[in-house]
Every structure is written in structure tokens, then in C-alpha cells.
Amino acid sequence: MLIETLLEKVLKMELEIAAPDVEIDDGKGTILISSEDGETDDNLLLKLDRFGIRDGSRLKVDDFIHNTKLIINIEFHDNTDDKYELVRSAKSISKGLKRKATEAPQVNKRAREN
């Protein structure tokens, strides 16, 4: 999955996060996406695995506009397609507990990457 896909399809469209800041939850403070214009634009066309994001990785997401924080748990499956499934916990900002979508790898429980 491209960082741009994570930003546009998963965070903005699915989770309705207006201005996300995304950090890899690995203790190093690596910023994947910044809400500051131009700060992380070079990352957008890179794949998640370029940053060492693999099965079991966690991403910390902050949305200062909506005062929302969440954790995305990445779970990779086979590499046969470019689909994702977004599974939300009861504590999340979700409107439902489970939603499926296509055209992007999965985030927040189960992910598939090309």
C-alpha cells in the first residue's frame, strides 16, 4: 500500500480524519504523514514496507481538527490483490463495528499489500 492510499482512502475517506498526523509506533518517532503542508510529501509515493511496516506494526494517528487519536494495527495477508478490510473497535471513531472496502490494502486489523 502506498502512503498516499493510506492517507486518501483509509484515513480521509473511511475514517473521516481531516488533518492526520501518522507516526510509526516503534519508539523511533518516524513520521509517515504530517498535517503540515509539504512536510512529508516525499513519502506519498512510497509503500508502507519501505518504512519497515509489516504484519503486527502499529501506526499512531492524531487529528487535531477533530481532537481524535487512534491506533491502526497492520495485519498483512497474501499479496494477490490490492484490497483492504477496515475493522473498527467499539472504542474507535467508527459508525459501525466492521466495514469492507476494495482498491487498497487493509488497515486497522487486517491488511493486504501488492
Coordinates of C-alpha atoms in Angstrom, one line a residue:
M1 CA 0.0 0.0 0.0
L2 CA 1.2 3.4 -0.8
I3 CA 1.3 6.1 1.9
E4 CA -0.9 8.2 -0.4
T5 CA -3.5 5.4 -0.4
L6 CA -3.4 5.2 3.4
L7 CA -3.9 9.0 3.6
E8 CA -6.6 9.5 1.0
K9 CA -8.7 6.3 1.0
V10 CA -8.3 4.9 4.6
L11 CA -7.7 8.0 6.8
K12 CA -9.6 10.7 4.9
M13 CA -12.4 8.7 3.2
E14 CA -13.0 5.8 5.5
L15 CA -12.2 7.2 8.9
E16 CA -13.1 10.9 8.0
I17 CA -9.9 12.2 9.5
A18 CA -9.4 15.8 8.3
A19 CA -5.8 16.5 9.0
P20 CA -4.0 13.4 10.0
D21 CA -0.5 13.1 11.5
V22 CA 0.7 9.5 11.4
E23 CA 3.7 8.1 13.2
I24 CA 5.0 4.6 13.3
D25 CA 4.6 3.3 16.8
D26 CA 8.1 1.8 17.1
G27 CA 9.7 4.2 19.6
K28 CA 11.8 6.0 16.9
G29 CA 9.2 8.7 16.1
T30 CA 9.2 8.1 12.4
I31 CA 6.5 10.4 10.8
L32 CA 4.8 8.9 7.7
I33 CA 2.2 11.7 7.2
S34 CA 2.1 15.2 8.6
S35 CA -0.8 17.6 8.5
E36 CA 1.7 20.4 7.8
D37 CA 1.8 21.2 4.1
G38 CA 4.8 19.8 2.3
E39 CA 6.4 18.2 5.3
T40 CA 6.0 14.6 4.2
D41 CA 5.1 14.9 0.5
D42 CA 8.1 12.8 -0.5
N43 CA 6.6 9.9 1.4
L44 CA 3.3 9.7 -0.5
L45 CA 4.5 7.6 -3.4
L46 CA 6.4 5.1 -1.1
K47 CA 5.0 1.8 0.1
L48 CA 4.4 1.1 3.7
D49 CA 7.1 -1.7 3.7
R50 CA 9.7 0.9 2.7
F51 CA 9.4 2.2 6.3
G52 CA 9.6 -1.3 7.8
I53 CA 5.8 -1.5 8.3
R54 CA 5.0 -5.2 8.4
D55 CA 2.5 -7.6 9.9
G56 CA 2.0 -6.5 13.5
S57 CA 3.1 -2.9 13.0
R58 CA 1.2 -0.1 14.7
L59 CA 0.5 3.4 13.5
K60 CA -0.4 6.2 15.8
V61 CA -2.8 8.7 14.2
D62 CA -3.7 12.2 15.5
D63 CA -6.3 14.5 14.1
F64 CA -6.0 17.9 15.8
I65 CA -9.0 19.3 14.0
H66 CA -11.4 16.7 15.4
N67 CA -9.3 16.1 18.6
T68 CA -9.1 12.4 17.7
K69 CA -6.3 9.9 18.4
L70 CA -6.3 6.3 17.3
I71 CA -4.0 3.3 16.8
I72 CA -4.0 1.4 13.5
N73 CA -2.9 -2.2 13.7
I74 CA -1.5 -3.6 10.5
E75 CA -2.1 -7.2 9.6
F76 CA -0.8 -8.3 6.2
H77 CA -2.1 -11.3 4.2
D78 CA -1.3 -12.7 0.8
N79 CA 0.0 -10.4 -1.9
T80 CA -2.5 -11.5 -4.5
D81 CA -4.7 -8.3 -4.6
D82 CA -4.9 -4.7 -3.5
K83 CA -7.8 -4.9 -1.1
Y84 CA -8.2 -3.9 2.5
E85 CA -10.6 -4.5 5.3
L86 CA -11.2 -1.9 7.9
V87 CA -12.3 -3.3 11.2
R88 CA -13.1 -0.8 13.9
S89 CA -13.2 -1.4 17.6
A90 CA -16.0 -0.2 19.8
K91 CA -13.7 2.4 21.2
S92 CA -12.9 3.9 17.8
I93 CA -14.5 6.8 16.0
S94 CA -16.4 4.4 13.8
K95 CA -20.1 4.5 12.9
G96 CA -20.1 0.7 12.8
L97 CA -18.0 -2.2 14.0
K98 CA -17.0 -3.7 10.7
R99 CA -16.7 -2.4 7.1
K100 CA -15.1 -3.9 4.0
A101 CA -13.8 -1.9 1.0
T102 CA -11.7 -2.5 -2.1
E103 CA -8.9 -0.9 -4.1
A104 CA -6.5 -0.5 -1.2
P105 CA -4.6 -2.7 1.3
Q106 CA -6.1 -3.1 4.7
V107 CA -5.5 -1.1 7.8
N108 CA -6.7 -1.3 11.4
K109 CA -6.8 -5.1 11.9
R110 CA -6.2 -6.8 8.5
A111 CA -4.2 -5.6 5.5
R112 CA -3.2 -6.9 2.2
E113 CA -0.4 -5.4 0.1
N114 CA 0.6 -5.8 -3.5

